[in-house]
Short mmCIF file of C-alpha atoms in Angstrom, two decimals:
data_model
loop_
_atom_site.label_atom_id
_atom_site.label_comp_id
_atom_site.label_asym_id
_atom_site.label_seq_id
_atom_site.Cartn_x
_atom_site.Cartn_y
_atom_site.Cartn_z
CA MET H 1 62.68 72.75 96.71
CA GLU H 2 60.84 71.43 99.76
CA TRP H 3 61.91 72.38 103.27
CA LYS H 4 60.58 70.09 105.96
CA LEU H 5 60.84 70.55 109.68
CA GLU H 6 61.45 67.03 110.95
CA VAL H 7 62.89 67.25 114.48
CA VAL H 8 62.63 69.74 117.35
CA THR H 9 65.04 69.41 120.29
CA ILE H 10 63.60 69.73 123.79
CA PRO H 11 65.96 70.12 126.77
CA VAL H 12 64.94 68.14 129.85
CA SER H 13 66.44 67.52 133.27
CA ASP H 14 65.75 63.77 133.34
CA LEU H 15 65.68 61.80 130.09
CA ASP H 16 63.91 58.77 131.55
CA ARG H 17 61.20 60.86 133.21
CA ALA H 18 60.66 62.86 130.00
CA ARG H 19 60.56 59.67 127.87
CA ASP H 20 57.93 58.18 130.18
CA PHE H 21 55.87 61.37 130.11
CA TYR H 22 55.86 61.73 126.33
CA ALA H 23 55.44 58.02 125.57
CA GLU H 24 53.17 56.82 128.35
CA LYS H 25 51.13 59.89 129.18
CA VAL H 26 50.97 61.92 125.97
CA GLY H 27 51.13 58.90 123.66
CA PHE H 28 54.10 59.69 121.41
CA ASN H 29 55.81 56.78 119.67
CA VAL H 30 59.41 56.05 120.74
CA ASP H 31 61.40 55.97 117.48
CA ILE H 32 64.95 55.87 118.86
CA ASP H 33 66.30 55.23 122.34
CA ASP H 34 69.95 54.34 121.93
CA THR H 35 73.27 55.38 123.42
CA VAL H 36 76.37 55.87 121.28
CA ASN H 37 79.67 57.04 122.81
CA ASP H 38 77.93 58.17 126.01
CA PHE H 39 75.36 60.24 124.06
CA ARG H 40 71.75 59.13 124.33
CA PHE H 41 69.64 59.53 121.21
CA LEU H 42 66.02 59.75 122.29
CA GLN H 43 63.50 60.62 119.60
CA LEU H 44 59.71 60.37 119.76
CA THR H 45 56.96 61.21 117.29
CA PRO H 46 53.35 62.23 117.92
CA PRO H 47 50.92 59.85 116.17
CA GLY H 48 50.35 61.05 112.59
CA SER H 49 53.07 63.71 112.71
CA GLY H 50 55.85 64.30 110.20
CA CYS H 51 57.89 66.04 112.89
CA SER H 52 59.53 64.34 115.86
CA ILE H 53 60.97 65.56 119.12
CA HIS H 54 64.51 64.85 120.28
CA LEU H 55 64.90 64.86 124.04
CA ARG H 56 68.27 66.16 125.15
CA ALA H 57 69.84 66.58 128.55
CA ALA H 58 69.58 70.20 129.62
CA SER H 59 72.70 72.37 129.63
CA ALA H 60 73.64 75.92 130.56
CA ASP H 61 72.78 77.20 127.08
CA ARG H 62 69.69 74.96 126.77
CA PRO H 63 68.02 74.89 130.18
CA ALA H 64 65.24 72.43 130.98
CA GLY H 65 61.81 73.95 130.53
CA SER H 66 62.96 76.70 128.18
CA ILE H 67 60.84 75.69 125.18
CA ARG H 68 57.40 77.29 124.80
CA ASP H 69 54.56 77.27 122.30
CA LEU H 70 55.07 73.88 120.69
CA PHE H 71 51.91 73.28 118.68
CA LEU H 72 50.18 69.94 118.30
CA VAL H 73 47.40 70.14 115.70
CA VAL H 74 44.25 68.03 116.03
CA THR H 75 40.83 68.04 114.37
CA ASP H 76 38.98 67.86 117.72
CA VAL H 77 40.59 69.69 120.63
CA ARG H 78 37.94 68.58 123.15
CA ALA H 79 38.57 64.90 122.34
CA ALA H 80 42.34 65.48 122.44
CA ARG H 81 42.06 67.14 125.83
CA ASP H 82 39.90 64.30 127.16
CA HIS H 83 42.50 61.81 125.87
CA LEU H 84 45.31 63.64 127.70
CA VAL H 85 43.30 63.91 130.93
CA GLU H 86 42.50 60.17 130.81
CA ARG H 87 46.24 59.46 130.51
CA GLY H 88 47.07 61.61 133.54
CA VAL H 89 48.32 64.79 131.85
CA ASP H 90 47.59 68.04 133.68
CA VAL H 91 46.02 70.00 130.82
CA ASP H 92 44.07 73.26 130.97
CA GLU H 93 40.44 73.59 129.96
CA VAL H 94 39.76 74.32 126.29
CA GLN H 95 40.34 77.99 125.49
CA VAL H 96 39.43 80.15 122.50
CA PHE H 97 41.71 82.80 121.08
CA HIS H 98 39.47 85.82 120.57
CA ALA H 99 40.22 89.52 120.17
CA GLY H 100 43.91 89.04 120.96
CA GLU H 101 43.51 86.96 124.12
CA TYR H 102 42.34 83.59 125.41
CA ARG H 103 38.99 82.98 127.07
CA PRO H 104 37.14 79.81 128.11
CA ALA H 105 35.47 77.99 125.24
CA ARG H 106 31.68 78.04 125.18
CA GLU H 107 29.59 74.96 124.59
CA GLY H 108 28.61 74.58 120.94
CA GLU H 109 30.89 77.27 119.49
CA SER H 110 33.19 76.47 116.59
CA LEU H 111 36.72 75.78 117.75
CA ASP H 112 38.29 75.52 114.29
CA LEU H 113 41.49 77.61 114.15
CA VAL H 114 40.85 79.21 117.56
CA GLY H 115 40.29 76.39 120.07
CA CYS H 116 43.22 75.13 122.09
CA ALA H 117 44.35 73.55 125.34
CA PHE H 118 47.69 74.02 127.10
CA PHE H 119 49.93 71.61 129.00
CA ASN H 120 53.56 71.39 130.15
CA ASP H 121 55.96 68.49 130.39
CA PRO H 122 57.51 67.75 133.82
CA ASP H 123 60.24 70.37 133.22
CA GLY H 124 57.82 73.10 132.13
CA ASN H 125 58.33 72.92 128.36
CA GLY H 126 55.06 74.30 127.04
CA TRP H 127 52.67 72.72 124.54
CA LEU H 128 49.51 74.01 122.88
CA VAL H 129 46.99 71.63 121.31
CA GLN H 130 45.12 73.53 118.59
CA GLN H 131 42.05 72.53 116.62
CA ILE H 132 42.60 72.84 112.88
CA PRO H 133 40.12 71.35 110.41
CA ALA H 134 41.34 68.44 108.28
CA ARG H 135 43.56 69.63 105.44
CA ARG H 136 43.26 68.28 101.94
#
């Protein structure tokens, strides 16, 4: 039996602002943006991903900005960071996870499995872009 994670819900304070951020700045594809019975279905997918995000209006039990450590996996974290910066995303410098903590990446060092960059959406939901070598 296969178990596939296909959608992660992210609570946001403003659906239009979040849609614009994820689609226009980060570059996710808008799969669904439809309203049925006063409920807006808003789903986006990162390019190449088998898992999508569902943006949902924040509530008392799901406050905006409460999601942390959402991982986006890329084969080149420096190129991914440059792409985000070019699109206007406020993203941290590339870091390396070493000896239980993060430190700035050094020029020329391998970033496979340990290199990452952090950014937040407008509500503070936290993302980590991690370099993982291509899987076969």
